PDB file of C-alpha atoms in Angstrom:
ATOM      1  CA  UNK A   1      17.909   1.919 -11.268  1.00  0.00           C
ATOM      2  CA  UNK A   2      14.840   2.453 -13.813  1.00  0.00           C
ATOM      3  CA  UNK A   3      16.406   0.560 -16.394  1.00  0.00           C
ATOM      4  CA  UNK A   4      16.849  -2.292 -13.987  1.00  0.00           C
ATOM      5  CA  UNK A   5      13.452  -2.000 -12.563  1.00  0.00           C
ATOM      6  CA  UNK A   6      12.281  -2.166 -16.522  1.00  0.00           C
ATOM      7  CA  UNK A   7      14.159  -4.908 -17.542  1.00  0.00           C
ATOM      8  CA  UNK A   8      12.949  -8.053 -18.486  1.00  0.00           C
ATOM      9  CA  UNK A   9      15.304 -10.175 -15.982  1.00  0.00           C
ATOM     10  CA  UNK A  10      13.664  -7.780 -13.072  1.00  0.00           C
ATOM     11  CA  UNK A  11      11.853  -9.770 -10.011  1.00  0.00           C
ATOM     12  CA  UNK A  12       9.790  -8.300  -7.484  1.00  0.00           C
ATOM     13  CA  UNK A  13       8.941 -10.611  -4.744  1.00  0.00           C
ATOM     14  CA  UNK A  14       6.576 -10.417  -2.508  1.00  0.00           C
ATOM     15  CA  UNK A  15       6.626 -11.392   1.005  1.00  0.00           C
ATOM     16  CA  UNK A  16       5.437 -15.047   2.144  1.00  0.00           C
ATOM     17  CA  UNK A  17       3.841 -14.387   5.352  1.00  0.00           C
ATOM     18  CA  UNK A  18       1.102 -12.571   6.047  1.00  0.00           C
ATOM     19  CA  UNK A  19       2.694 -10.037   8.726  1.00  0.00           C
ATOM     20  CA  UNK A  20       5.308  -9.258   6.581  1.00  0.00           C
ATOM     21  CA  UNK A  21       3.051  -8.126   3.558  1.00  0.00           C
ATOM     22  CA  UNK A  22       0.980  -6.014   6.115  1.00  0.00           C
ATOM     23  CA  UNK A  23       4.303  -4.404   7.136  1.00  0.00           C
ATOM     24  CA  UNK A  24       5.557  -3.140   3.672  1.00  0.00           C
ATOM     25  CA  UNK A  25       2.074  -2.103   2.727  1.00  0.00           C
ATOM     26  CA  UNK A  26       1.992  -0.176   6.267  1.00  0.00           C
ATOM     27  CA  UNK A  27       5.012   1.701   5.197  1.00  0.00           C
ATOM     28  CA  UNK A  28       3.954   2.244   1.769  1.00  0.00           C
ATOM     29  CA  UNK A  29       1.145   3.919   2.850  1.00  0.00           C
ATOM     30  CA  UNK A  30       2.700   5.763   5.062  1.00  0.00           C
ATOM     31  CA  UNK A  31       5.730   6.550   2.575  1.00  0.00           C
ATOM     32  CA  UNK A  32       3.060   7.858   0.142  1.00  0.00           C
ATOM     33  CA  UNK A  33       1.186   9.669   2.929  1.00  0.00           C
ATOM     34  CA  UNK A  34       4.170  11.418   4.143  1.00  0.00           C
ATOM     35  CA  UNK A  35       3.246  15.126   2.139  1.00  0.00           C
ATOM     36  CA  UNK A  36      -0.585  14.888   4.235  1.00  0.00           C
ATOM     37  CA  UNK A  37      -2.397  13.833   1.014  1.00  0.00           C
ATOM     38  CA  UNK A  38      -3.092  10.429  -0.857  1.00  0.00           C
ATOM     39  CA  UNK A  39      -3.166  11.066  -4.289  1.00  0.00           C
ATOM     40  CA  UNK A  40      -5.291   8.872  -6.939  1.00  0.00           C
ATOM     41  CA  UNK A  41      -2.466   7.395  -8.591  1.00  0.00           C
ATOM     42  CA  UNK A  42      -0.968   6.742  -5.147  1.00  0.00           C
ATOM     43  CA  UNK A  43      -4.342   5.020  -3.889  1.00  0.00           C
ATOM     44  CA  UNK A  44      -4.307   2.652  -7.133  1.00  0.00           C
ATOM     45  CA  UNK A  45      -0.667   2.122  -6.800  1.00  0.00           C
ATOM     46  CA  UNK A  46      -1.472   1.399  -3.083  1.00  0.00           C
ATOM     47  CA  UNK A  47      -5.114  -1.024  -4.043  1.00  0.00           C
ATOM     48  CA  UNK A  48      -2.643  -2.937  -6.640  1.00  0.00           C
ATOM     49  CA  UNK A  49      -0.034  -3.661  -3.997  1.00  0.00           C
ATOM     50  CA  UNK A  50      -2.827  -5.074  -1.627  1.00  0.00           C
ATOM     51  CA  UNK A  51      -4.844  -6.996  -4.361  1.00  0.00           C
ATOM     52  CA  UNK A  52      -1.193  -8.790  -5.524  1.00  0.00           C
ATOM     53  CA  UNK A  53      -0.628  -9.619  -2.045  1.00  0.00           C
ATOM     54  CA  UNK A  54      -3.895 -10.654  -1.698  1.00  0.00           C
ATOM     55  CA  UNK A  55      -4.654  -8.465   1.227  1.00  0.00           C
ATOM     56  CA  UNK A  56      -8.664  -8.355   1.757  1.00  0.00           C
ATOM     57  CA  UNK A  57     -10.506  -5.021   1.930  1.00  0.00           C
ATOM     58  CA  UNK A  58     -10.935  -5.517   5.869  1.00  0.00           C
ATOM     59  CA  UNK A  59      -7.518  -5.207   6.131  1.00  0.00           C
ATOM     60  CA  UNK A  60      -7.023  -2.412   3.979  1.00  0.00           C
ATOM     61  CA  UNK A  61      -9.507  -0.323   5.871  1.00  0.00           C
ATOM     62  CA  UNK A  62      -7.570  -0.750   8.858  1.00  0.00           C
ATOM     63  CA  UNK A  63      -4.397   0.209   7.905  1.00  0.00           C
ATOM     64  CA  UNK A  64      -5.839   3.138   6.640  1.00  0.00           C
ATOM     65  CA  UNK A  65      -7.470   3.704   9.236  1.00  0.00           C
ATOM     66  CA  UNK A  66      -4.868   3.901  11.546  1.00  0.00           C
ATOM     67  CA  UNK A  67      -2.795   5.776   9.213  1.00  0.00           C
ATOM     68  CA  UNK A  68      -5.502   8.234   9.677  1.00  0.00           C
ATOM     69  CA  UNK A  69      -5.431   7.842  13.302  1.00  0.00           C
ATOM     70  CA  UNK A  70      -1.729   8.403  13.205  1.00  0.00           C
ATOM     71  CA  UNK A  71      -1.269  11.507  11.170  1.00  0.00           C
ATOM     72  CA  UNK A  72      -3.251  13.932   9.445  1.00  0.00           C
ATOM     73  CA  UNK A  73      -3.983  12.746   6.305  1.00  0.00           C
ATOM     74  CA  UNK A  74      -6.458  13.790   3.482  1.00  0.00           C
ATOM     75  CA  UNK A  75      -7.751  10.529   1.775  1.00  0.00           C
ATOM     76  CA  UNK A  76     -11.089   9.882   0.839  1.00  0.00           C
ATOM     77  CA  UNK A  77     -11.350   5.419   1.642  1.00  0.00           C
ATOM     78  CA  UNK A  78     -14.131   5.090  -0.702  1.00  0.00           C
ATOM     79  CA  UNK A  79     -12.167   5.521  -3.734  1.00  0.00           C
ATOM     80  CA  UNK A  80      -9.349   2.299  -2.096  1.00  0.00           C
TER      81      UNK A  80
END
């Protein structure tokens, strides 16, 4: 699967509509949150998925937020 993923005929596409990007990024969050931490490279991995998707920091506070809500998480939102 890596060498597919790093191939040069590799696509990743990303969702058209808007609910549908705020989905996948809700369960990658939650996907990396699942161990009760975020960690750094996580939160970058996590800010690049929302900048290509062109999610706006409003947004991203609130699914954060209520990924916080939801479980207990340690993440610091200042450093999204």
């Amino acid at each position: 699967a890596l060498s597919e993923a790093t191939s040069d005929h590799a696509v990743l596409t990303i969702p058209e509509e808007h609910a549908e990007r705020m989905a996948l990024l809700r369960d990658l969050l939650r996907m990396m949150a699942a161990d009760g931490q975020l960690t750094t490279k996580e939160k970058e991995l996590f800010a690049l998925a929302c900048v290509r998707m062109k999610i706006d920091r409003v947004e991203i506070d609130e699914l954060v937020d209520q990924l916080l809500a939801d479980q207990k998480i340690t993440c610091d939102k200042e450093t999204l």
